[in-house]
mmCIF file of C-alpha atoms and ligand atoms in Angstrom:
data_model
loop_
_atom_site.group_PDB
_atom_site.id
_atom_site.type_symbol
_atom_site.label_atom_id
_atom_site.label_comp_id
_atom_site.label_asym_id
_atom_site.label_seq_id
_atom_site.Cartn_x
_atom_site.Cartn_y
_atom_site.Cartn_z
ATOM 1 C CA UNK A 897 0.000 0.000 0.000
ATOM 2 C CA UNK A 898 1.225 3.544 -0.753
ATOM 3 C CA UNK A 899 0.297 6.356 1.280
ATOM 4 C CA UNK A 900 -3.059 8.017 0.493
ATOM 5 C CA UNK A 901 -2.261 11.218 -0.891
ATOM 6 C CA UNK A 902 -4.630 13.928 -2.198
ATOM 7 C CA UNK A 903 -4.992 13.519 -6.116
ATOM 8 C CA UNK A 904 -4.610 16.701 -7.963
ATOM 9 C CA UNK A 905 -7.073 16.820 -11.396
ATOM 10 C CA UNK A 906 -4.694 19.551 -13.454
ATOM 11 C CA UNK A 907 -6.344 20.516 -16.969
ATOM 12 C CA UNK A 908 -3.799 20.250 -20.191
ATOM 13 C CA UNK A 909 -3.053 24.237 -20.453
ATOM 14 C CA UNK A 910 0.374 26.099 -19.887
ATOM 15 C CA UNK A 911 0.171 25.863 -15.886
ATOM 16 C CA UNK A 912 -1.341 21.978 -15.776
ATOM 17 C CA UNK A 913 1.749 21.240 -18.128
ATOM 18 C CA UNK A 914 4.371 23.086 -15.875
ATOM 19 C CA UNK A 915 2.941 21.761 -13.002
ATOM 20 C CA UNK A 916 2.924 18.194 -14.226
ATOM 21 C CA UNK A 917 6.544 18.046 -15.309
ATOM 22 C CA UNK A 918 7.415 20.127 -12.067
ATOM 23 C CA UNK A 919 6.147 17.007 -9.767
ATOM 24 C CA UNK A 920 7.984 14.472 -11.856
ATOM 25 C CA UNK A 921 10.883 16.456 -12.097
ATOM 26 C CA UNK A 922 10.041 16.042 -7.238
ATOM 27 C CA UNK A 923 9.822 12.315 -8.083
ATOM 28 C CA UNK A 924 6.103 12.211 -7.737
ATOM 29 C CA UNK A 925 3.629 10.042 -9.684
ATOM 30 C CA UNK A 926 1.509 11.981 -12.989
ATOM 31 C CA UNK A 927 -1.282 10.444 -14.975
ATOM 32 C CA UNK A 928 -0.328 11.423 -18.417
ATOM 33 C CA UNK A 929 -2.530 11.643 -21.342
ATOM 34 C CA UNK A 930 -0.555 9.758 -24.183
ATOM 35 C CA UNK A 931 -2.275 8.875 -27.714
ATOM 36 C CA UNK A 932 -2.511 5.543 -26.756
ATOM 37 C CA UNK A 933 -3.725 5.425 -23.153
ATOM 38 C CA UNK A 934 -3.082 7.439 -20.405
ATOM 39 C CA UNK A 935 0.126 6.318 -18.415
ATOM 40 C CA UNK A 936 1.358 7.034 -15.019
ATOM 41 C CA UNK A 937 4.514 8.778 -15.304
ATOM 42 C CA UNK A 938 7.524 8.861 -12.895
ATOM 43 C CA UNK A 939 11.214 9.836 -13.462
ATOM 44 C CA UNK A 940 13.376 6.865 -15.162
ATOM 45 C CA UNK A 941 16.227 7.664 -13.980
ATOM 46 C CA UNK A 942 14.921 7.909 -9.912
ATOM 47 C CA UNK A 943 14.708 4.284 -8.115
ATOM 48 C CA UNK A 944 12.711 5.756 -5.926
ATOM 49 C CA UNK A 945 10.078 7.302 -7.988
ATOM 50 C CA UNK A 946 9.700 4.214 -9.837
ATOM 51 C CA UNK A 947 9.624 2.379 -7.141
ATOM 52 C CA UNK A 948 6.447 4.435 -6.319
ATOM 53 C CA UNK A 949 4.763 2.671 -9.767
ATOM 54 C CA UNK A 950 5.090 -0.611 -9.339
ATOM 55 C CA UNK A 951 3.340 0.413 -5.600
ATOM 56 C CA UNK A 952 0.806 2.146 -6.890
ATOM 57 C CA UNK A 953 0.049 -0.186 -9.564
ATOM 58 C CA UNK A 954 0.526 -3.392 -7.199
ATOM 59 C CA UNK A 955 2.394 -4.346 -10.412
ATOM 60 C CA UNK A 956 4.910 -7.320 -10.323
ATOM 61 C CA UNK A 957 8.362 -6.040 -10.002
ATOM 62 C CA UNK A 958 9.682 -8.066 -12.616
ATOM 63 C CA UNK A 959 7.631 -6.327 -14.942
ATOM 64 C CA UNK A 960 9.602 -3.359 -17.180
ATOM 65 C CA UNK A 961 8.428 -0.271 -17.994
ATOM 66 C CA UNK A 962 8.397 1.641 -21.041
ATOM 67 C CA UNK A 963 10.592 5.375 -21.071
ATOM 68 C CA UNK A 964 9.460 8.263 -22.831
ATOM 69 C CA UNK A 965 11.188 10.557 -24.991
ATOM 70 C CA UNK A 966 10.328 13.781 -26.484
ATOM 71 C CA UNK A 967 12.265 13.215 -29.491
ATOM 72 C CA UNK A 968 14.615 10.365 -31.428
ATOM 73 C CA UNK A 969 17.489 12.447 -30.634
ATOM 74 C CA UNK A 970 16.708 12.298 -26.961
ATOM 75 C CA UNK A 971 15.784 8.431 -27.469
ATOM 76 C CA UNK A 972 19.255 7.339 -29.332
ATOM 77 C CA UNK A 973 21.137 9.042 -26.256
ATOM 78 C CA UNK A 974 19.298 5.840 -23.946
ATOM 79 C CA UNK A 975 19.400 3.068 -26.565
ATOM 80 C CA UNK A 976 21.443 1.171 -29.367
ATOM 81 C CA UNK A 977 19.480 1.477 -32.505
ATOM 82 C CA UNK A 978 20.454 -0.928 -35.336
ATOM 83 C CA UNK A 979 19.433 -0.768 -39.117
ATOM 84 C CA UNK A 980 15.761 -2.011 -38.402
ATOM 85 C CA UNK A 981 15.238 0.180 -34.939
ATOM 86 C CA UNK A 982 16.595 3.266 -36.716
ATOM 87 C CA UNK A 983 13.834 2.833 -39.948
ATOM 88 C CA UNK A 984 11.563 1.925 -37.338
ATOM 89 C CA UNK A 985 11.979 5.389 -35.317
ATOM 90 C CA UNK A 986 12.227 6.943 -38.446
ATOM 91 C CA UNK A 987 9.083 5.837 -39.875
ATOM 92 C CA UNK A 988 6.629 5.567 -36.613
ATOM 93 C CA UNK A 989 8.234 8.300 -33.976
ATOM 94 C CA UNK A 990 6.495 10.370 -33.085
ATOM 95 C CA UNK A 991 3.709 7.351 -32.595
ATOM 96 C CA UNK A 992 2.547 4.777 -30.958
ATOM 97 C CA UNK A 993 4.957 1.951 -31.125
ATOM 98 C CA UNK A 994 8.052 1.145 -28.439
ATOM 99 C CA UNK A 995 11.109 -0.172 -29.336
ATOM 100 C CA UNK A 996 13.101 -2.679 -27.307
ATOM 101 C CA UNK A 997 16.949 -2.207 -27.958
ATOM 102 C CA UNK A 998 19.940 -2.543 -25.598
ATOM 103 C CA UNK A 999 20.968 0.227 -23.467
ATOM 104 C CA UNK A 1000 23.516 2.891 -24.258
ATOM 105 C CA UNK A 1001 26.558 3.151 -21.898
ATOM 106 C CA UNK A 1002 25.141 6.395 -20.982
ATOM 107 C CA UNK A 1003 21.532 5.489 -20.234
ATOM 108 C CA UNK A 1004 20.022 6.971 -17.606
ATOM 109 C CA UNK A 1005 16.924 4.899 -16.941
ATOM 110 C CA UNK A 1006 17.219 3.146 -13.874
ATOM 111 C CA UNK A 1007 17.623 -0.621 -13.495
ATOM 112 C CA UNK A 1008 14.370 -1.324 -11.705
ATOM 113 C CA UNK A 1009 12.686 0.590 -14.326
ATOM 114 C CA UNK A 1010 14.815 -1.736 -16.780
ATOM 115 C CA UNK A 1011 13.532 -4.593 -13.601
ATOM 116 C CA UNK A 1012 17.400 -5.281 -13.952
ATOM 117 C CA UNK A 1013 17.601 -6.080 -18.100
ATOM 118 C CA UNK A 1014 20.301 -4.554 -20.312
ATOM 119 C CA UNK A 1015 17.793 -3.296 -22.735
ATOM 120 C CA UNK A 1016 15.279 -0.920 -22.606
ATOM 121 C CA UNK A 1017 11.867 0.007 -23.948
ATOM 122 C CA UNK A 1018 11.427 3.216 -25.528
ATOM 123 C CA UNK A 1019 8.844 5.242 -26.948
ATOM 124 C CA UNK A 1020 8.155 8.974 -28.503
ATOM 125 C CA UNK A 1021 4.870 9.572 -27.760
ATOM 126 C CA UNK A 1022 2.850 11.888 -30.852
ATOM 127 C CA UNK A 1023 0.415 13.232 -27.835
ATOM 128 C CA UNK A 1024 1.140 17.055 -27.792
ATOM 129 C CA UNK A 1025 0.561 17.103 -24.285
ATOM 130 C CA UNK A 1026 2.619 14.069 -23.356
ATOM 131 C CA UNK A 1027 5.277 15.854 -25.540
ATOM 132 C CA UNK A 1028 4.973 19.384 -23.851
ATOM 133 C CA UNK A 1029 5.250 17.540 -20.238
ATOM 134 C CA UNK A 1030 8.309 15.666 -21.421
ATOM 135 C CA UNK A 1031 10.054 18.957 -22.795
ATOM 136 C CA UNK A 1032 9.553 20.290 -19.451
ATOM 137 C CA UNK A 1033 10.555 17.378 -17.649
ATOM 138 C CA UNK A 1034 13.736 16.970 -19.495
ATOM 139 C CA UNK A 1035 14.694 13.359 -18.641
ATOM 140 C CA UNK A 1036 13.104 10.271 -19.319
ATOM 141 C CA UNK A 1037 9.653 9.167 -18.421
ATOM 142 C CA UNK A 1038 9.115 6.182 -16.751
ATOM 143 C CA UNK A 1039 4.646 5.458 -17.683
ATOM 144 C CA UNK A 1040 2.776 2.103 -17.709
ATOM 145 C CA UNK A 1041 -0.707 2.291 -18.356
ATOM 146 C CA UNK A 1042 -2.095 4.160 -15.442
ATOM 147 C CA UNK A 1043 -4.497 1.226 -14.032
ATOM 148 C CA UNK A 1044 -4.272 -1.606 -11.256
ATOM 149 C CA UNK A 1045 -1.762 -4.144 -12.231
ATOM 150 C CA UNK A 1046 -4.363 -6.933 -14.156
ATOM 151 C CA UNK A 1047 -6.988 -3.565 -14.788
ATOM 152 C CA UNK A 1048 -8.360 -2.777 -18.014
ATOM 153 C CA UNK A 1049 -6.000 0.541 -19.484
ATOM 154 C CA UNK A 1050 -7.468 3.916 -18.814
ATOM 155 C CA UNK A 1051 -8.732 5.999 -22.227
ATOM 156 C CA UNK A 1052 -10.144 8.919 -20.248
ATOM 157 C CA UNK A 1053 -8.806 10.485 -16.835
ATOM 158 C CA UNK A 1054 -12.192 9.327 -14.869
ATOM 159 C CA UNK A 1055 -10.508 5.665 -15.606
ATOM 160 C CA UNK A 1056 -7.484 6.379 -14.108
ATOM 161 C CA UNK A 1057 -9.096 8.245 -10.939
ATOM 162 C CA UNK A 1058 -11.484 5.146 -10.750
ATOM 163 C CA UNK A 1059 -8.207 2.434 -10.318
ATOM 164 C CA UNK A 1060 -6.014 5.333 -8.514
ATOM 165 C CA UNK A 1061 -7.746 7.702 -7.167
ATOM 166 C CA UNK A 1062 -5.735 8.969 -3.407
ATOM 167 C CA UNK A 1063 -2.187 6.758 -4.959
ATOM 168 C CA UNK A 1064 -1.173 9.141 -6.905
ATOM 169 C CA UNK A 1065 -0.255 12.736 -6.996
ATOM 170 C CA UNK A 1066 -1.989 14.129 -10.165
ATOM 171 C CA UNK A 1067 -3.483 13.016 -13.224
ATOM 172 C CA UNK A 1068 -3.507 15.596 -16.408
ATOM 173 C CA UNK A 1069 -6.652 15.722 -17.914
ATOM 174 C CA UNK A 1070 -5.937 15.720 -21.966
ATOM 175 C CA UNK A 1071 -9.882 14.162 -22.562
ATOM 176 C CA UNK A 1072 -10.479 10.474 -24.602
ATOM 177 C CA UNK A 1073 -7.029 9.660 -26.013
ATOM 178 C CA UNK A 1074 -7.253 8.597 -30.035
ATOM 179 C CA UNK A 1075 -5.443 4.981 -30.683
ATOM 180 C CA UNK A 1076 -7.220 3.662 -27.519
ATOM 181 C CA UNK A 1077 -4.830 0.771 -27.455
ATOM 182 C CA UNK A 1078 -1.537 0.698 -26.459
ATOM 183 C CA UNK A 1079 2.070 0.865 -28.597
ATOM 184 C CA UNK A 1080 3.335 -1.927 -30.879
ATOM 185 C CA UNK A 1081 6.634 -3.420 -29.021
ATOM 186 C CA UNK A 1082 8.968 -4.024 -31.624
ATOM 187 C CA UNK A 1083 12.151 -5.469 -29.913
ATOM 188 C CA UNK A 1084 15.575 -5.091 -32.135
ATOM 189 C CA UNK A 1085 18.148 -6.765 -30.149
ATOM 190 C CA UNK A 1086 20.242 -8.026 -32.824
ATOM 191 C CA UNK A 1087 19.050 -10.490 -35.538
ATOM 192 C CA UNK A 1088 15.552 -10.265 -37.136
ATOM 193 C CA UNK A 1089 13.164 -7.519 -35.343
ATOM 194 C CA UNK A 1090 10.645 -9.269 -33.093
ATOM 195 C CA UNK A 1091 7.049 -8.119 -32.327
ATOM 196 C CA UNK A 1092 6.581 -8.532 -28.560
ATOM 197 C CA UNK A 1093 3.183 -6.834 -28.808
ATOM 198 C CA UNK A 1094 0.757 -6.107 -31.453
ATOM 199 C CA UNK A 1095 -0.563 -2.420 -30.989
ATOM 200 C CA UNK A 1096 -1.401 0.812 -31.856
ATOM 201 C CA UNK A 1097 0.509 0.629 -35.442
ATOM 202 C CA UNK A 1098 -0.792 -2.256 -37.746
ATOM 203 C CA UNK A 1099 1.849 -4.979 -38.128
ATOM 204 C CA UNK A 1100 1.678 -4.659 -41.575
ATOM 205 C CA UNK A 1101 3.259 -1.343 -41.294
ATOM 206 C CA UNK A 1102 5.653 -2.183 -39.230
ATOM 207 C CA UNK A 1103 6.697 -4.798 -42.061
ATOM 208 C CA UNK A 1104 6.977 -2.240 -44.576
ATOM 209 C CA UNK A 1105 8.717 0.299 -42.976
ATOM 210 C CA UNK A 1106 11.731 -2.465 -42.124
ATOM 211 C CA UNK A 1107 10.981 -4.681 -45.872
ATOM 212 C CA UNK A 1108 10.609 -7.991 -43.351
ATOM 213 C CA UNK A 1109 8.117 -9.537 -41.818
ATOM 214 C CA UNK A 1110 8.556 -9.935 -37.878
ATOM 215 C CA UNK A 1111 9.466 -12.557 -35.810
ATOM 216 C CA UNK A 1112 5.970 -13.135 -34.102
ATOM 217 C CA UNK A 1113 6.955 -13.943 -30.038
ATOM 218 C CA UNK A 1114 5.241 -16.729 -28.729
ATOM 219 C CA UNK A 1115 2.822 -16.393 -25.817
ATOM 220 C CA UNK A 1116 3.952 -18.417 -22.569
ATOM 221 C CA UNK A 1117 7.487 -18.585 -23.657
ATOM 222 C CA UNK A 1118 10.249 -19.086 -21.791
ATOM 223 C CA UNK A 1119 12.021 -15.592 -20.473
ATOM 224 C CA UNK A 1120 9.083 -12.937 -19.630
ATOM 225 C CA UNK A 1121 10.195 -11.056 -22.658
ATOM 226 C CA UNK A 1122 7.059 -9.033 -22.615
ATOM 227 C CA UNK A 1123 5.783 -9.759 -19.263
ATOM 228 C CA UNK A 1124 2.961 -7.422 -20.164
ATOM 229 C CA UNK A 1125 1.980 -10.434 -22.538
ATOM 230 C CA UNK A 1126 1.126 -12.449 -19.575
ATOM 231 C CA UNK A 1127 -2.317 -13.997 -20.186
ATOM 232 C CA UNK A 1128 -4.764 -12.865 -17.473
ATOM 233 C CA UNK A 1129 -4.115 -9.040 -18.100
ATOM 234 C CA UNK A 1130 -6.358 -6.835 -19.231
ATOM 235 C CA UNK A 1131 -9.146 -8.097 -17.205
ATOM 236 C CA UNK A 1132 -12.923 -7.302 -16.593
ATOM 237 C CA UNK A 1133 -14.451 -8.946 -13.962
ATOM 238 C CA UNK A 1134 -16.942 -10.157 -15.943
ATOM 239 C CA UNK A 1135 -16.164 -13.629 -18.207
ATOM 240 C CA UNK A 1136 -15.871 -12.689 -21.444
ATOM 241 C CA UNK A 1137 -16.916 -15.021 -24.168
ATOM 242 C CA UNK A 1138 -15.553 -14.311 -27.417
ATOM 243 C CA UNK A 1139 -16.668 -14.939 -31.295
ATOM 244 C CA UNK A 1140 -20.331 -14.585 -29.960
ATOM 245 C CA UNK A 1141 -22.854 -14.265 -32.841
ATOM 246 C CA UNK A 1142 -25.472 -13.064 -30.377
ATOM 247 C CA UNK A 1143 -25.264 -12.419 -26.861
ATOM 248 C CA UNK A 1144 -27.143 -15.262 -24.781
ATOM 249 C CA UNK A 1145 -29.807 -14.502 -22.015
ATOM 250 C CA UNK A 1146 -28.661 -12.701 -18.817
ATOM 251 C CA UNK A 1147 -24.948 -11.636 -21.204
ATOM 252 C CA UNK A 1148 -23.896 -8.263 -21.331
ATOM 253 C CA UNK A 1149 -22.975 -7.260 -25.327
ATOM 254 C CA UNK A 1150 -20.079 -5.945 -27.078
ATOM 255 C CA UNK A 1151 -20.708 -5.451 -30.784
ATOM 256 C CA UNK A 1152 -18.915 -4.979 -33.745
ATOM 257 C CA UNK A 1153 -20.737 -4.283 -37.457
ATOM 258 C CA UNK A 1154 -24.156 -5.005 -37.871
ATOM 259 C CA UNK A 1155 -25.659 -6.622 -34.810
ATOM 260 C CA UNK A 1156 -27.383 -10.046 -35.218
ATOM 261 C CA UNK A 1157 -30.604 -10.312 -36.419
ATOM 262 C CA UNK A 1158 -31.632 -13.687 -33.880
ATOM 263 C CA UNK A 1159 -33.859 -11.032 -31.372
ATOM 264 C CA UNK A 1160 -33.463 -7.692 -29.369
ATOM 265 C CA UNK A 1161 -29.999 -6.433 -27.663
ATOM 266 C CA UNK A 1162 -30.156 -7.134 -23.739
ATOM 267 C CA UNK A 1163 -30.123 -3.430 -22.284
ATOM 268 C CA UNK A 1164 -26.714 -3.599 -21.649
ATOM 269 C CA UNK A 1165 -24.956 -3.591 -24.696
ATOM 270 C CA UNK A 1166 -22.537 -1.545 -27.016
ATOM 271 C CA UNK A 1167 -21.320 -1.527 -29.923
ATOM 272 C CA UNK A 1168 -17.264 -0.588 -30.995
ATOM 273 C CA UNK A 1169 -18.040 0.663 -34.429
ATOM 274 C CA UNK A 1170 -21.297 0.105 -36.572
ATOM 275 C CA UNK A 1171 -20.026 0.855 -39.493
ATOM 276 C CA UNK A 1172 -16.895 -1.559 -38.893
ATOM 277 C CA UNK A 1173 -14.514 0.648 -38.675
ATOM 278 C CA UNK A 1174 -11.200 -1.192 -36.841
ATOM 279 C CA UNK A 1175 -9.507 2.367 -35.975
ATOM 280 C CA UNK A 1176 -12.930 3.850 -34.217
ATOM 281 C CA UNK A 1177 -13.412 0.157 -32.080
ATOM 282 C CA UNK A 1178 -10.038 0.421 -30.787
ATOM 283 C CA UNK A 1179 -10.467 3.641 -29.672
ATOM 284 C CA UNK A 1180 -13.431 2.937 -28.093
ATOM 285 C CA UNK A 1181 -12.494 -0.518 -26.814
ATOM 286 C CA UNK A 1182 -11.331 -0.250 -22.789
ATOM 287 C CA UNK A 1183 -13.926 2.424 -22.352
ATOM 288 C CA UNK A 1184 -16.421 0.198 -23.763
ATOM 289 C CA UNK A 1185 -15.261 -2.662 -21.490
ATOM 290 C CA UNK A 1186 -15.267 -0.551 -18.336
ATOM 291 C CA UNK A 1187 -18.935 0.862 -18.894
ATOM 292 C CA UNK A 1188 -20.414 -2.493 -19.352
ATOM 293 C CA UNK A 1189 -18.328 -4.212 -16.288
ATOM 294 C CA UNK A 1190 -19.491 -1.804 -14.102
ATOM 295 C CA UNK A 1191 -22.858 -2.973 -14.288
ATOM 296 C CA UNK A 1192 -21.456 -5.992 -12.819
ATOM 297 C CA UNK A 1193 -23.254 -8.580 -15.731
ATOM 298 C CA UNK A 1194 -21.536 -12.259 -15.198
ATOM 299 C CA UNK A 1195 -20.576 -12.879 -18.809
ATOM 300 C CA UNK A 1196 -19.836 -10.076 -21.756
ATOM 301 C CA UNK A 1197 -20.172 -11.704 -25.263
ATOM 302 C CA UNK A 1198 -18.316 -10.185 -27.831
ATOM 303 C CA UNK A 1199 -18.593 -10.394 -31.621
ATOM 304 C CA UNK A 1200 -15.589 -11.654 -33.402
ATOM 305 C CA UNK A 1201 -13.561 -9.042 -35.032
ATOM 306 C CA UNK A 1202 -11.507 -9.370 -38.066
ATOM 307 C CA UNK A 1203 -7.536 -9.477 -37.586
ATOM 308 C CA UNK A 1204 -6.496 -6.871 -40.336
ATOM 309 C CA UNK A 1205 -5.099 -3.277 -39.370
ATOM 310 C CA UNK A 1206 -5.465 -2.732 -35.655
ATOM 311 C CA UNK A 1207 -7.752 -5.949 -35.686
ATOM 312 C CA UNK A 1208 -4.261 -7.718 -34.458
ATOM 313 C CA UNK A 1209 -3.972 -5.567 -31.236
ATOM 314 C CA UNK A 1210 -7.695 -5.746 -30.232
ATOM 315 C CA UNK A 1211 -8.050 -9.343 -30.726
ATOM 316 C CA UNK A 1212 -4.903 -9.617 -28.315
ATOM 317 C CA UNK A 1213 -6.412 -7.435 -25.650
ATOM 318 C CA UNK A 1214 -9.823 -9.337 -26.033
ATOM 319 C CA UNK A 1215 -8.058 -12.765 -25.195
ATOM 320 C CA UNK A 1216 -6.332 -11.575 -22.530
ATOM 321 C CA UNK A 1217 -9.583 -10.383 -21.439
ATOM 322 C CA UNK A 1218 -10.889 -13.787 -21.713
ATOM 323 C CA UNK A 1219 -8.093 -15.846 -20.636
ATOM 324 C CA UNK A 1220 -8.976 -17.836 -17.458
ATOM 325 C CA UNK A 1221 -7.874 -16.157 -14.297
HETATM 326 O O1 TXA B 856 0.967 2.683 -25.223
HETATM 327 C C1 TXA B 856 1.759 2.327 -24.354
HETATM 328 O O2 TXA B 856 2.769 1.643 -24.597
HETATM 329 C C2 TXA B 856 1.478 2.774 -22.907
HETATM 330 C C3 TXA B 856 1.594 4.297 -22.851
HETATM 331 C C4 TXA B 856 1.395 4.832 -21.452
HETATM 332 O O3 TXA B 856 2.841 4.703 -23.368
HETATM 333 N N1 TXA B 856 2.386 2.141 -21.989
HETATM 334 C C5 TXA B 856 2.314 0.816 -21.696
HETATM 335 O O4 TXA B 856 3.249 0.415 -20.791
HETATM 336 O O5 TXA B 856 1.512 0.058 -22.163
HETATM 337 P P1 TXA B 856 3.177 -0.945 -19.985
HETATM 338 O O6 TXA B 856 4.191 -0.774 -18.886
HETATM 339 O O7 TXA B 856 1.782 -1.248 -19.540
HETATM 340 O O8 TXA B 856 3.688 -2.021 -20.947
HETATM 341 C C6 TXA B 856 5.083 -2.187 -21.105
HETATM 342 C C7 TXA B 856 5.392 -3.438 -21.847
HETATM 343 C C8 TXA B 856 5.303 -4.624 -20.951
HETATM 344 O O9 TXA B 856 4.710 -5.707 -21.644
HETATM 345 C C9 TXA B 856 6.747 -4.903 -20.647
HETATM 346 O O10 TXA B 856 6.953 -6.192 -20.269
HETATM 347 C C10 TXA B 856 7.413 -4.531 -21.958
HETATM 348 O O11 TXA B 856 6.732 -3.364 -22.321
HETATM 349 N N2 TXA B 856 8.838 -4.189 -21.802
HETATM 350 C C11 TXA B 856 9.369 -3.132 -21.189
HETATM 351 N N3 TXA B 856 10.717 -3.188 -21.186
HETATM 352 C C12 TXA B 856 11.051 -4.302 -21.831
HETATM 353 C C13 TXA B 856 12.277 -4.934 -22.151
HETATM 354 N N4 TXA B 856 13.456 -4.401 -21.816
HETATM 355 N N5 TXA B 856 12.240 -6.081 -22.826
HETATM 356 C C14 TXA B 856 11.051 -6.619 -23.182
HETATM 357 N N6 TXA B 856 9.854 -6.095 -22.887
HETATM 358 C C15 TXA B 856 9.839 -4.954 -22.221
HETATM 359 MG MG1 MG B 857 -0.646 -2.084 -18.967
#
């Protein structure tokens, strides 16, 4: 348990900026609005301050965290980019996608933020806000998504006050963020670029931008590589049935497309995009979860989605969702 402490809700102007990086610059804990999900932010480079995520969280310690960067510059003064990582950056930064590469000799990021690897995941956020705070901050930004370790990821600020509300010491209020899921992890570690998680920029993207395809990284393997990949996460308390062609009696509904024709919605029940649209149901997919898990039904059915474009990364989180726990 950390310490309650009184939550401060700062708006994204000049002074919520200032203020923001000001705190992490005291080693204190900031909800940051990213274009992905929100994250909660801490310095890298302070044990201490880190240390005060993986509390807050009640995250497992072995779990890494993602740095943030302002710019590439400011990212290949942390990391070793090779060939791949550098067309990578080039083609995605600013954007949502990490990159896993071994640390410089003069990285600053901490080792617990590293949870004791010699590589480290970075990412240049597109966010404007997210960028302004790490200007001002001027060192690296320690930010998983800012939820309970095992939590769905916050989109909006009222998620991340719901899961941390009195844990942490601010949360900057930027409204819905866009991509809605989080960043493709790309790790380039030597040898043929891996994808450690699909995300917020379509694999087949990724593929073009290096002229490969990517080593896909088994779940359950050996090292946690991505221990963010570990099944259970991402979780509703609800069961969560997926491929559903119609919800059943007494199931909550998550649509996708046309609904099914078989007989009226149940009352609670929404859908990710009528018209289909992969981009707008991964923006609107951890929001959706949260408003139809707070209504406490036992089972949400969801309709299968298709795996092209961002299809990859919501089908992940969805089985995650679903994976026994
Ligand atoms: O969109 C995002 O990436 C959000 C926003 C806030 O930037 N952040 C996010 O962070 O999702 P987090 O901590 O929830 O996920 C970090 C993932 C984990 O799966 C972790 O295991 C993996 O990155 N990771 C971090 N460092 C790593 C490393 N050195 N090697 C392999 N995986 C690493
Ligand atoms: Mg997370």
């Amino acid at each position: 348990m950390t310490n309650p402490r009184q939550t401060q809700r700062l708006s994204a102007d000049e002074a919520g900026i200032a203020a923001a990086a000001e705190l992490l610059r005291a080693g204190r804990l900031v909800a940051l609005p990213t274009e992905t999900v929100y994250g909660l932010a801490a310095d890298a480079s302070d044990d201490r301050a880190v240390a005060s995520i993986y509390a807050a969280k009640e995250r497992p310690s072995f779990n890494p965290l993602i740095s943030h960067l302002p710019d590439v510059d400011a990212a290949r003064r942390q990391g070793l980019f090779d060939a791949p990582a550098l067309a990578l950056a080039k083609a995605f930064w600013p954007g949502p996608l990490t990159l896993v590469v071994p640390a410089s000799s003069a990285c600053t990021i901490c080792s617990l933020a590293r949870a004791g690897l010699d590589s480290v995941a970075l990412r240049v956020p597109s966010h404007p806000v997210a960028r302004a705070v790490l200007q001002a901050a001027g060192r690296p930004i320690a930010a998983p998504s800012a939820n309970r370790s095992g939590r769905v990821s916050p989109t909006q600020a009222e998620h991340v006050l719901a899961d941390l509300d009195g844990r942490i010491d601010a949360v900057l209020d930027a409204g819905p963020t866009v991509v809605g899921v989080e960043s493709s992890i790309v790790a380039c570690l030597g040898g043929a670029p891996r994808l450690l998680r699909p995300g917020g920029v379509p694999r087949a993207a990724l593929e073009a931008a290096i002229g490969q395809a990517l080593v896909i990284v088994a779940e359950g393997g050996a090292a946690p590589l991505a221990p963010g990949l570990l099944a259970s996460h991402y979780a509703p308390r609800a069961a969560v049935r997926l491929d559903a062609e119609a919800p059943l009696a007494d199931e909550a509904w998550l649509g996708f497309g046309a609904e099914p024709n078989s007989g009226p919605l149940p009352a609670l029940a929404f859908n990710l995009s009528p018209t289909g649209d992969l981009t707008e149901a991964a923006a609107n997919l951890f929001a959706a979860m949260r408003r139809l898990d707070d209504q406490r039904p036992a089972t949400i059915a969801v309709a299968s989605i298709p795996m092209h474009g961002l299809g990859e990364a919501i089908n992940d989180r969805l089985k995650r969702a679903a994976a026994p726990r």
